[in-house]
Coordinates of C-alpha atoms in Angstrom, one line a residue:
Chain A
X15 CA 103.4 113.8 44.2
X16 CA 105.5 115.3 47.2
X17 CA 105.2 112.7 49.2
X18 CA 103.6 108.8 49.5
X19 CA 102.5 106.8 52.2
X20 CA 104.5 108.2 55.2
X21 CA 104.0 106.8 58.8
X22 CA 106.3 108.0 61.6
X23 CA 105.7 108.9 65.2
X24 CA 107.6 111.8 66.8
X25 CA 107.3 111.4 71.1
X26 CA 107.2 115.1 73.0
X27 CA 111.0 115.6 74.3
X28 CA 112.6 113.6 71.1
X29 CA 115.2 115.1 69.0
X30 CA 114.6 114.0 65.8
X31 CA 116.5 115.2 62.2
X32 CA 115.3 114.9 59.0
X33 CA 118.0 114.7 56.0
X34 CA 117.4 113.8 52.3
X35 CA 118.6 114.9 48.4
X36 CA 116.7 117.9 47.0
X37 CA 113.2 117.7 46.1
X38 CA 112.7 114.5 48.6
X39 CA 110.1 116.0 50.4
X40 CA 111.6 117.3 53.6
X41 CA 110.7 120.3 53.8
X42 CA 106.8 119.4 52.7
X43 CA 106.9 117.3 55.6
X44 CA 108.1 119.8 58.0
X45 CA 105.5 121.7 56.7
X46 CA 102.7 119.0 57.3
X47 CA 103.6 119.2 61.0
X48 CA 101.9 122.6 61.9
X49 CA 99.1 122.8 59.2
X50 CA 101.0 124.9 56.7
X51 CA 100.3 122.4 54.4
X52 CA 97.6 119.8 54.6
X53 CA 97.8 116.3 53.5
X54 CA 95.9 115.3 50.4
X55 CA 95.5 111.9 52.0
X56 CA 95.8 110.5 55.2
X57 CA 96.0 112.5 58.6
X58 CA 98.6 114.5 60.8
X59 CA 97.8 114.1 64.6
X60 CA 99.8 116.8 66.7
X61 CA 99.2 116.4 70.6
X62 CA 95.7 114.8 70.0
X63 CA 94.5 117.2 67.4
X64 CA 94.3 116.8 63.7
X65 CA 95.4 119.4 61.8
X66 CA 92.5 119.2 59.0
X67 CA 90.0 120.8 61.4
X68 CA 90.3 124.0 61.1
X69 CA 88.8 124.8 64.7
X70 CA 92.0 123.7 66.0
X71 CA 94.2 124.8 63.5
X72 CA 95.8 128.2 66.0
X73 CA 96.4 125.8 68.5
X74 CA 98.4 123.5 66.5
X75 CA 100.7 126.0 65.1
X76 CA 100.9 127.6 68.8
X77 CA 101.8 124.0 69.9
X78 CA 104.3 123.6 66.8
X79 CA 106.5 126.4 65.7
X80 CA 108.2 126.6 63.0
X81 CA 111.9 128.3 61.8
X82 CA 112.9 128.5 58.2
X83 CA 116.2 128.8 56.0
X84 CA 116.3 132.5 55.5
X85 CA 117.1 134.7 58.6
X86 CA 116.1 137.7 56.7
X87 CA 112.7 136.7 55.5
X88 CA 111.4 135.8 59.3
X89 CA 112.6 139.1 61.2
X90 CA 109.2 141.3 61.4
X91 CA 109.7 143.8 63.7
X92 CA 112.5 146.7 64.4
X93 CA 113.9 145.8 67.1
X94 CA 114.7 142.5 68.6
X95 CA 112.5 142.7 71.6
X96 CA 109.5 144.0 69.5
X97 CA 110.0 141.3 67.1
X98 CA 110.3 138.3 70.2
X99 CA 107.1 140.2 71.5
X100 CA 105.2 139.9 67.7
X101 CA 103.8 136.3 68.8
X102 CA 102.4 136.9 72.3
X103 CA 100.9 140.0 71.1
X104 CA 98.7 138.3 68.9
X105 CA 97.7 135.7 71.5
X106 CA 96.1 139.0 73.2
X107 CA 98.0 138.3 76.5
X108 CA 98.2 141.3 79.0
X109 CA 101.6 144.0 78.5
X110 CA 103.0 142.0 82.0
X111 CA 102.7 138.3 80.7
X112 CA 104.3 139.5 76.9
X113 CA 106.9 141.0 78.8
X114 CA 107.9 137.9 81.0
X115 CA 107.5 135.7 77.5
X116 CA 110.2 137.8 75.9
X117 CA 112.5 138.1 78.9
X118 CA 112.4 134.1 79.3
X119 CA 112.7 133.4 75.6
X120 CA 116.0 135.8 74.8
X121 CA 117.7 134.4 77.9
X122 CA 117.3 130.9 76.7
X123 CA 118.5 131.9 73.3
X124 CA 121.3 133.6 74.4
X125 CA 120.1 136.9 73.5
X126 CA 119.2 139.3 75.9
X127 CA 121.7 141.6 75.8
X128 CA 120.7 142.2 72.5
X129 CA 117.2 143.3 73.1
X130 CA 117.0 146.9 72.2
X131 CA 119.6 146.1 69.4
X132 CA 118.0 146.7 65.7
X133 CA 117.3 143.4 63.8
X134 CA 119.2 144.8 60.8
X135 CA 122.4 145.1 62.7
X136 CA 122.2 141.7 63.8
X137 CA 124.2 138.7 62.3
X138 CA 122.7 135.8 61.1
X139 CA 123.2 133.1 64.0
X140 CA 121.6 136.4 66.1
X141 CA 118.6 136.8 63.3
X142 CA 118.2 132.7 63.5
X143 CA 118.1 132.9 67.4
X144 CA 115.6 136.1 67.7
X145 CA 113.2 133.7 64.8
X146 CA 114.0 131.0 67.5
X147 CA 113.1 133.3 70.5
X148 CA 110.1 134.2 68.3
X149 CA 108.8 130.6 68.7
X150 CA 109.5 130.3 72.1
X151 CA 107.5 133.1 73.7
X152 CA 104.3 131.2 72.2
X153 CA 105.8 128.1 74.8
X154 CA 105.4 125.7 71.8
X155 CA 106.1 122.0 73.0
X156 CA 107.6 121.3 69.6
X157 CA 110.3 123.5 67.1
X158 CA 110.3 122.5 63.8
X159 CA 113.8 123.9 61.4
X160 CA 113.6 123.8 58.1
X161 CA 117.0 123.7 57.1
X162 CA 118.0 127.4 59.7
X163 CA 121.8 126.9 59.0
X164 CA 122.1 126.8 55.5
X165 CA 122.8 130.2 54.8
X166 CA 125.1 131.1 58.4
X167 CA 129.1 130.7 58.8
X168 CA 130.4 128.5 61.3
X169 CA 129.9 130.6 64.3
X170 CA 126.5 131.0 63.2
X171 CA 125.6 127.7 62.7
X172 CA 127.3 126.7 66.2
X173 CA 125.4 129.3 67.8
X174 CA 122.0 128.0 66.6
X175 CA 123.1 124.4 67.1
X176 CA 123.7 124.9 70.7
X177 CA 120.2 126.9 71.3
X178 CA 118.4 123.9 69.8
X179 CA 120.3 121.3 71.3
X180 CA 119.6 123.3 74.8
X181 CA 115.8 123.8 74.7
X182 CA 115.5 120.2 73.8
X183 CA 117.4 118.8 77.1
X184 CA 116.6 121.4 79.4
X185 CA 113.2 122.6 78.6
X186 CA 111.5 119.2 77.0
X187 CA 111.4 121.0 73.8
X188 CA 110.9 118.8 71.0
X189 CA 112.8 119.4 68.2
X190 CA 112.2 118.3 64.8
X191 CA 115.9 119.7 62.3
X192 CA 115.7 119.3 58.7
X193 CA 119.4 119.8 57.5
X194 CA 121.6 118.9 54.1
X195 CA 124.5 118.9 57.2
X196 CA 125.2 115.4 57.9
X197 CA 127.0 116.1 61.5
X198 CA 124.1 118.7 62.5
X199 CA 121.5 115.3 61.8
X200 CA 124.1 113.5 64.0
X201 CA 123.1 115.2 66.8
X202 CA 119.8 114.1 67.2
X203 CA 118.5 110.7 68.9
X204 CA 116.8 110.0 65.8
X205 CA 117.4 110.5 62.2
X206 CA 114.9 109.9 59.4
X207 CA 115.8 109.8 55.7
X208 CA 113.9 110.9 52.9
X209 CA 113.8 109.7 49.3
X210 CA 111.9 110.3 46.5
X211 CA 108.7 111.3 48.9
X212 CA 109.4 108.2 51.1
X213 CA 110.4 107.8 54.5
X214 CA 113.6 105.3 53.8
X215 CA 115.7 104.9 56.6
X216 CA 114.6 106.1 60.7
X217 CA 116.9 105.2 63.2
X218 CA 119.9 106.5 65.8
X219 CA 122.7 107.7 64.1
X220 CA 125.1 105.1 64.8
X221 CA 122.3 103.0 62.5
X222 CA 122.4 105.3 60.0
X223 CA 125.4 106.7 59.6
X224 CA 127.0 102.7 59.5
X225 CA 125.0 102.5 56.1
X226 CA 127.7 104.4 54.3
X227 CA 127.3 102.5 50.7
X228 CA 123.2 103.2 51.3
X229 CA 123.4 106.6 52.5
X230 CA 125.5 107.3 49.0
X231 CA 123.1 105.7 47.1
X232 CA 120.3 108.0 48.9
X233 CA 122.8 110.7 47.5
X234 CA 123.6 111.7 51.1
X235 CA 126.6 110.8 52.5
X236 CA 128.2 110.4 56.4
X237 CA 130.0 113.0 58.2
X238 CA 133.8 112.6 57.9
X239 CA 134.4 112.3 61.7
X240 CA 132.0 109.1 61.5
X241 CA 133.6 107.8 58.0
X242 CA 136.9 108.4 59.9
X243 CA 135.9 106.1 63.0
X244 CA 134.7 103.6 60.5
X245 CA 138.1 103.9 58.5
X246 CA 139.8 103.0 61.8
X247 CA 138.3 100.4 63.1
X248 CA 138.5 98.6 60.0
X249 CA 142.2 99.1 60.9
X250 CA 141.9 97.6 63.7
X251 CA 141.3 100.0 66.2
X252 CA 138.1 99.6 67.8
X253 CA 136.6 102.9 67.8
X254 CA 133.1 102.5 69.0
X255 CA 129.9 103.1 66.5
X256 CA 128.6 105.6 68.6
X257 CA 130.8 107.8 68.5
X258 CA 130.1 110.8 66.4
X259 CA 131.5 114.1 67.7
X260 CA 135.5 115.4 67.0
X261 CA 135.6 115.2 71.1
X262 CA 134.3 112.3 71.5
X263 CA 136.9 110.5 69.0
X264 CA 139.7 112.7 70.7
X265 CA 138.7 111.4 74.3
X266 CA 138.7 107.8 72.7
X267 CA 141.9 108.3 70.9
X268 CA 144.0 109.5 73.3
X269 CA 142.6 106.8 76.1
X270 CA 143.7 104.5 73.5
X271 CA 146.7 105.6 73.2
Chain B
X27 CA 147.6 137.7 33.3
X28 CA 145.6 138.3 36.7
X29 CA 143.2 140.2 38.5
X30 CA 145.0 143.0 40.9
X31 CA 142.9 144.6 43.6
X32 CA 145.1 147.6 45.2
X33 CA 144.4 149.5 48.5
X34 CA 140.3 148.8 47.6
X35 CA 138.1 150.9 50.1
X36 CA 134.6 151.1 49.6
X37 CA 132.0 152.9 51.8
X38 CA 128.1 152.5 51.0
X39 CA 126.3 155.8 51.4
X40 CA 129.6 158.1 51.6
X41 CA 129.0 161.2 53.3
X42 CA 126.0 160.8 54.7
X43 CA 125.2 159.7 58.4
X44 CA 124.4 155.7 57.2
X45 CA 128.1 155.8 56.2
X46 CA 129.1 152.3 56.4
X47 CA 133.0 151.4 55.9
X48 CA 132.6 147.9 54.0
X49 CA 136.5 147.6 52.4
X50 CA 138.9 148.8 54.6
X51 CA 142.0 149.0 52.3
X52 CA 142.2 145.3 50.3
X53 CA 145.0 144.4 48.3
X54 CA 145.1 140.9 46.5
X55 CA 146.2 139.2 43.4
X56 CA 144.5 136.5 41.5
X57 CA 146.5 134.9 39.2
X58 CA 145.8 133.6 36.1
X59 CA 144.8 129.5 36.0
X60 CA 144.3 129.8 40.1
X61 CA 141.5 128.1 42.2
X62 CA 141.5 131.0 44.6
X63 CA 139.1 130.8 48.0
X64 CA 137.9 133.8 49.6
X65 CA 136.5 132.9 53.3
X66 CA 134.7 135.0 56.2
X67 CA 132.4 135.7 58.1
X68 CA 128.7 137.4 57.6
X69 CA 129.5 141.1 57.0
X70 CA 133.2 140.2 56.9
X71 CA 132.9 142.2 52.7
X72 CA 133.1 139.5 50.3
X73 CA 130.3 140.2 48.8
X74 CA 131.2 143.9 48.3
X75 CA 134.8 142.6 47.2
X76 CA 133.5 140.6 44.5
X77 CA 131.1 142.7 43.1
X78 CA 134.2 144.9 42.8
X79 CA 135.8 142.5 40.6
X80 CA 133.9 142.6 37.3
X81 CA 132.6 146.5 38.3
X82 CA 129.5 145.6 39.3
X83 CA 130.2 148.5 41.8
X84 CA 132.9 151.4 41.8
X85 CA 135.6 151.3 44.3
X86 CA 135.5 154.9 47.0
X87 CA 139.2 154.5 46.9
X88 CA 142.1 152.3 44.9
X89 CA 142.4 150.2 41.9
X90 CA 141.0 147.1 40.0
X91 CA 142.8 145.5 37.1
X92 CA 141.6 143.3 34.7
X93 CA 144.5 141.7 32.9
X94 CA 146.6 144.7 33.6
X95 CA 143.2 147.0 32.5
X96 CA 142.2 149.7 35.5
X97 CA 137.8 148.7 35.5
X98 CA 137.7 152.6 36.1
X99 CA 140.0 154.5 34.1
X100 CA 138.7 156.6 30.9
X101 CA 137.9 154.3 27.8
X102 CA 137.5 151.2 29.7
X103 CA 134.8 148.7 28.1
X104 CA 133.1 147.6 31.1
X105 CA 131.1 145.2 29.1
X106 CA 134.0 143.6 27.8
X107 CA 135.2 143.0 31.3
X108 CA 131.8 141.3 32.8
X109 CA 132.0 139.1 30.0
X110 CA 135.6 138.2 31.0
X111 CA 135.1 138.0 34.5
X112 CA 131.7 136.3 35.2
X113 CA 130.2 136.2 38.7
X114 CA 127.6 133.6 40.1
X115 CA 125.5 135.0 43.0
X116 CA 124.5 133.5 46.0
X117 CA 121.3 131.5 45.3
X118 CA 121.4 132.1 41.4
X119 CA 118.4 130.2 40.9
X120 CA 116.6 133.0 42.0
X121 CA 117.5 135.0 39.6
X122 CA 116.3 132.7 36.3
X123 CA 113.4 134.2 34.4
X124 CA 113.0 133.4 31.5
X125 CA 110.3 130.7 29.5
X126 CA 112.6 127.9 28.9
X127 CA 116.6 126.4 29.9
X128 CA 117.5 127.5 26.3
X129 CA 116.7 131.1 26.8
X130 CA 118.2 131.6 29.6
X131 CA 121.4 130.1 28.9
X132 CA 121.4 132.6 26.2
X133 CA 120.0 135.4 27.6
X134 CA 124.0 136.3 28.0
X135 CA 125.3 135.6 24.3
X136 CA 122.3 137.6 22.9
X137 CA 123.2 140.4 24.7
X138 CA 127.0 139.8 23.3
X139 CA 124.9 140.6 19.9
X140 CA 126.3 136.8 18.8
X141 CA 125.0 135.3 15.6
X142 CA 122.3 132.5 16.2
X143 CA 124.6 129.6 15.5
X144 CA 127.1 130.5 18.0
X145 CA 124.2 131.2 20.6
X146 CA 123.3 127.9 20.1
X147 CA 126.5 126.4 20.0
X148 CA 127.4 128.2 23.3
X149 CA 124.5 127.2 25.2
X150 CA 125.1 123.5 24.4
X151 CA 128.6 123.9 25.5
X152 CA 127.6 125.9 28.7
X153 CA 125.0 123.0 29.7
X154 CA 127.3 120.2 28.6
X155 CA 130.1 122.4 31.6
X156 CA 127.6 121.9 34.2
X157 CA 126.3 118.4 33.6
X158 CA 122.8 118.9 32.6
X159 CA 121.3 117.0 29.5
X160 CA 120.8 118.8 26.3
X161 CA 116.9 117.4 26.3
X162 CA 116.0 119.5 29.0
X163 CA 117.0 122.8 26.8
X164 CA 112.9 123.0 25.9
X165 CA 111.4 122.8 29.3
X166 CA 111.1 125.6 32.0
X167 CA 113.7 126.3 34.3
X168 CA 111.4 126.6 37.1
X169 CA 110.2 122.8 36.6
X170 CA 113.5 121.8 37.5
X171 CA 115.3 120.8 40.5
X172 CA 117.3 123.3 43.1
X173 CA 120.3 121.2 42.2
X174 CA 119.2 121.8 38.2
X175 CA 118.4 125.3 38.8
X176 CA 121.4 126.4 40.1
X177 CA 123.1 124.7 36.9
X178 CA 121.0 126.3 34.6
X179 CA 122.0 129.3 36.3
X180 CA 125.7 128.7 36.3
X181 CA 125.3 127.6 32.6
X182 CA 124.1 131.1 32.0
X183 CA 127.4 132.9 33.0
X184 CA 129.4 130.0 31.7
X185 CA 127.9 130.9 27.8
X186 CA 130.1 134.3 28.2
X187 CA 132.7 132.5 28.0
X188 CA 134.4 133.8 31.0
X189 CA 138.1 133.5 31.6
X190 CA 137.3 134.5 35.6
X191 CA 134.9 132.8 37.4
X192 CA 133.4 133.9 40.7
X193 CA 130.9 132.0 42.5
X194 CA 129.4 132.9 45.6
X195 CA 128.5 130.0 48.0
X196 CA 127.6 127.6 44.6
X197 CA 126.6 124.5 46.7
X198 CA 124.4 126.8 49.6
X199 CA 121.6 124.8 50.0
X200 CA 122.1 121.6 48.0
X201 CA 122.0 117.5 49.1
X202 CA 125.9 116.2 49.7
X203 CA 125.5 114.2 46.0
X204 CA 124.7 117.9 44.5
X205 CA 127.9 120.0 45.9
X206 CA 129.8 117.1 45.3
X207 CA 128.7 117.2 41.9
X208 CA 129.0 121.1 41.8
X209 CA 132.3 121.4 42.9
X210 CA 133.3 118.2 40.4
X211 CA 132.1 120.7 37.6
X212 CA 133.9 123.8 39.0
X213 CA 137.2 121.8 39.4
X214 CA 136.7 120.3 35.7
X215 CA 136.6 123.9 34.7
X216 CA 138.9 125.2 36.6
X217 CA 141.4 122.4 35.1
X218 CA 140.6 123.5 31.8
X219 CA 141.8 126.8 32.2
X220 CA 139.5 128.8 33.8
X221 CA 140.4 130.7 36.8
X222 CA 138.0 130.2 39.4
X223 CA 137.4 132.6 42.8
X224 CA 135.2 130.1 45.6
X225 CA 133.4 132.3 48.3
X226 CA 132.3 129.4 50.4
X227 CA 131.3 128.8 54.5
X228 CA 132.4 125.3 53.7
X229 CA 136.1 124.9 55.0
X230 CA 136.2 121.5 53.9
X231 CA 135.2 122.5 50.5
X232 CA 137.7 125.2 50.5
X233 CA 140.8 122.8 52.3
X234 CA 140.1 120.2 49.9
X235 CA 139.8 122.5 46.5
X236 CA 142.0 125.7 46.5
X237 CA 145.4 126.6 45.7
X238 CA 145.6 129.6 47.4
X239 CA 142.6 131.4 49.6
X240 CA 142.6 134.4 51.6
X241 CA 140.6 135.3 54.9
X242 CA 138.1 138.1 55.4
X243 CA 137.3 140.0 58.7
X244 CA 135.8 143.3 59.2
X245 CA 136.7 144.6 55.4
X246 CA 140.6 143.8 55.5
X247 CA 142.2 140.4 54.6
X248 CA 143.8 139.4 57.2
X249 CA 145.4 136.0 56.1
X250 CA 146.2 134.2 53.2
X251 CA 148.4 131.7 51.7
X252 CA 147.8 128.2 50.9
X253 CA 145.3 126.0 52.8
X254 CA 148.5 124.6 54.9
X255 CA 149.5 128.0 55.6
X256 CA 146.0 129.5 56.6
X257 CA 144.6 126.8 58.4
X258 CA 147.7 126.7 60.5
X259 CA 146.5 129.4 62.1
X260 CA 143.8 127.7 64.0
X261 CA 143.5 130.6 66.7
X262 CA 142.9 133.3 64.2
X263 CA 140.2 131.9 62.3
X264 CA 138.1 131.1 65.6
X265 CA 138.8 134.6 66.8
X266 CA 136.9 135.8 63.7
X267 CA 134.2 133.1 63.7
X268 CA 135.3 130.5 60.9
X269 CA 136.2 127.2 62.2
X270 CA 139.1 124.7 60.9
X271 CA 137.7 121.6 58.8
X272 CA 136.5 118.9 61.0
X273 CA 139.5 116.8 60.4
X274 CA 142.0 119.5 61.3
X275 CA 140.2 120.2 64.2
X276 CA 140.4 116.9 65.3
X277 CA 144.4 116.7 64.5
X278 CA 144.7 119.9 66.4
X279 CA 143.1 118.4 69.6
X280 CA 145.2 115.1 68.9
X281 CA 148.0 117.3 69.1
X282 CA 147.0 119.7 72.0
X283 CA 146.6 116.4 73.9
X284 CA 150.3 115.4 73.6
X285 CA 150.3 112.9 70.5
X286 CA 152.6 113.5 67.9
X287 CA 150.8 114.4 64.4
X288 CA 150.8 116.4 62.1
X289 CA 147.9 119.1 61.8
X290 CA 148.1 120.0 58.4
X291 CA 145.5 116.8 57.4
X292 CA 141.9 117.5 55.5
X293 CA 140.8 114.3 54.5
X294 CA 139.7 111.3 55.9
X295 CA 142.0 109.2 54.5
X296 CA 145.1 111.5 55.3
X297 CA 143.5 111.7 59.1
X298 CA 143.9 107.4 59.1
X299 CA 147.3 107.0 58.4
X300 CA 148.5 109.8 60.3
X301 CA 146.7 108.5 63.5
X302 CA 147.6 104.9 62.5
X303 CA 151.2 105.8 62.0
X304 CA 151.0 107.6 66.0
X305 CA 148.4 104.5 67.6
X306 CA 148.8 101.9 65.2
X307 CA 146.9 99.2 66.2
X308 CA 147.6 97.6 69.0
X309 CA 149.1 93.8 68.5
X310 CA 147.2 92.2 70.8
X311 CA 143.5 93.7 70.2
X312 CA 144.5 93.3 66.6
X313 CA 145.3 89.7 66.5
X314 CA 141.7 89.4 69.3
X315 CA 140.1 91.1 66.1
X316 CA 141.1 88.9 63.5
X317 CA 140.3 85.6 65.4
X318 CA 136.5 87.1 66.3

């Protein structure tokens, strides 16, 4: 059994993370979400729709994309404009419409300079944000990641960060982030934790992340700028809980000082 | 004893138009006994500098040595050397195959045309290294864990006995508990004797582990020294798209903003006294804080 008696509500615009040990069932839920995977017992509602009828099932996954872990296994195309343009294709929409799709998705990834590039050339933050740009042009009202930085450097990883973290406060976007990165699931309004195929903990960071024995015990664990704060203000310096971010504890610090 | 890489250049697909300049002229020592880190970006040729290092592939131009051995000079047991120096790929699970933990673990020592006994007696050794029971020796790798996977796989190199030990990226992919636990094994090796090489995205990994590492961009090394020494360097690593570990960035910033600390910090608890030794708490709010 992947997973057991899950109930959780996700609101269009949230930005919600998902962390939790291996084999947890993150990634099964994530899959849930758009119909790749169906639920052998109770129901998945997405925007109204349940995702066991198969009538609506093109609909949901237009509605809900989806990015995954590999940035080689999701590029399908040649070049990165053809490979944005893969998705809007298939909708059937006319050469004019694909073209404004593509256009609107690489500039809100950050990408269209790259558009003629080849997709073999590119790096993996640029692979991650063409997958992302992918999603995009089908104007989904939710993004789900399944883990999309695990296998980028830091720039990488910062680039995709930022592109996620933009669509979700300037285009509505909601974003669902499954990560093993503890300060990546701090930047969300909500983080849920998995265990064992149950939903454990769901709350805002500064909830979660306060739970350092628990989080441990979940074999997770709390970023080190949080475990830091915490450290200090048992010091007796009265960093408050919601900061999570280096800036943020550099703007308090030095104000303190 | 060490493993010397001089003037390495390697170009995939030589003399043709695909021509692609990987190594640009790398020159490195790994000593004996070292926990050496090896960090870059994407593309930066760690992966093709590796691969170099048990001959996995043949260098276009310069040297490897093995123990003072040249991987590529006439009567050279290339066998002997893999065996010597063992290398763990990026996502190793991937690479398991066979029916149960056992035989894979001794896929390796089979090879070595090893007696039996000593098969056995190496793979129970190998799975004792990486923390895995010796129950689950029967059952199939692929009903196991990613964090028991990539064990399993680890075990397998570990049963050649290596006296080098490469792993590329070992905790990609796994739950904070399972690198923790990872890197716990590696360091436990490492301490008892093996030399180990850590290609890892993770500078906080590679602050709070190595002795020495050394910085990849575009095929050359272009720093290296101890974690100190490297990180100190903040500029340069962001100019080739790695990042300081979170503490150190957060010194740095402390610093650039006029308080006087030291930047060479990795670790939480090194990060509270130095800012406690700067802020201290203040007398008043402290004494507020106790009466509350």
């Amino acid at each position: 059994m992947a997973l057991k008696d899950i109930d959780l509500e996700i609101q269009q615009g949230e930005f919600v993370s998902i962390i939790g040990h291996n084999g947890s069932g993150k990634s099964t839920l994530a899959k849930l979400f758009n119909a790749l995977l169906l639920p052998t017992r109770g129901d998945v509602i997405v925007g109204g729709k349940n995702t066991k009828d198969g009538d609506k099932l093109w609909a949901i996954r237009q509605q809900v994309g989806m990015v995954f872990q590999n940035p080689d296994n999701q590029i399908v195309a040649t070049t990165v404009e053809e490979d944005v343009a893969f998705g809007p294709e298939n909708l059937g929409l006319s050469p004019d419409e694909i073209g404004r799709r593509v256009d609107e998705a690489l500039a809100l990834v950050g990408m269209e300079e790259h558009r003629h590039r080849a997709t073999h050339l590119l790096s993996g933050g640029q692979k991650q944000r063409v997958a992302i740009a992918g999603v995009i042009a089908m104007r989904p009202s939710c993004i789900i990641l399944d883990e999309p930085t695990s296998m980028l450097d830091p720039v990488g990883r910062r680039e995709v960060l930022e592109t996620v973290q933009r669509l979700n406060r300037q285009e509505g976007i909601t974003v669902v982030l499954v990560t093993h990165f503890m300060e990546e699931a701090a930047l969300a309004e909500r983080v849920l934790v998995m265990a064992d195929g149950g939903l454990a903990l769901s709350g805002p960071p500064a909830e979660i992340f306060s739970e350092g024995e628990q989080m441990r015990q979940l074999r997770l664990d709390v970023p080190q700028i949080v475990q830091l704060a915490w450290e200090l203000r048992r010091s007796g310096i009265p960093v408050p809980r919601e900061i999570f971010s280096i800036n943020e504890l550099v703007d308090y610090l030095c104000q303190y000082a | 004893m060490s493993i010397r890489v001089r003037d390495l250049v390697h170009i995939y697909q030589a003399g043709t138009p695909l021509a692609t300049e990987a190594l640009r002229g790398v020159t490195l020592e790994i000593q004996e006994g070292e926990f050496f880190g090896l960090i870059g970006q994407t593309g930066s040729g760690k992966s093709t500098l590796i691969q170099h290092l048990n001959g996995l592939i043949k260098p276009t131009q310069g040297s490897v040595e093995v123990d003072g051995q040249n991987l590529w000079e006439r009567g050279t047991n290339l066998k002997e050397i893999r065996q010597k120096v063992g290398l763990v790929f990026q996502y190793p699970e991937h690479q398991l195959f066979e029916e149960t933990v056992f035989a894979d673990v001794a896929f390796g020592p089979r090879n070595m045309g090893l007696p039996e006994g000593e098969v056995k007696e190496r793979v129970e050794e190998a799975l004792a290294m990486v923390g895995l029971a010796w129950e689950i020796a029967d059952r199939s790798p692929f009903e196991l864990s990613g964090g028991q996977k990539r064990r399993v796989a680890i075990a397998g190199v570990l049963a050649m006995r290596p006296k080098y030990l490469i792993l590329d990226e070992p905790t990609a992919g796994l739950d904070p508990m399972g690198r923790e636990e990872i890197l716990e094994e590696i360091r436990a090796l490492q301490r008892q004797g093996v030399t180990v090489v850590l290609v890892s995205h993770n500078m906080e990994e590679v602050a709070r582990l190595v002795t020495r590492l050394a910085v990849m961009h575009d095929g050359r090394i272009i720093a290296h020294g101890t974690p100190e020494e490297v990180f100190s360097k903040g500029e340069v690593l962001e100019e080739v798209g790695l990042a300081l570990p979170q503490i150190a960035q957060l010194m740095h910033r402390l610093r650039e903003r006029g308080l006087d600390i030291p930047v060479n910090i990795y670790t939480v608890e090194e990060a509270r006294e130095a800012i406690l030794r700067v802020l201290g708490p203040k007398q008043g709010k402290s004494a507020r804080f106790l009466t509350l």
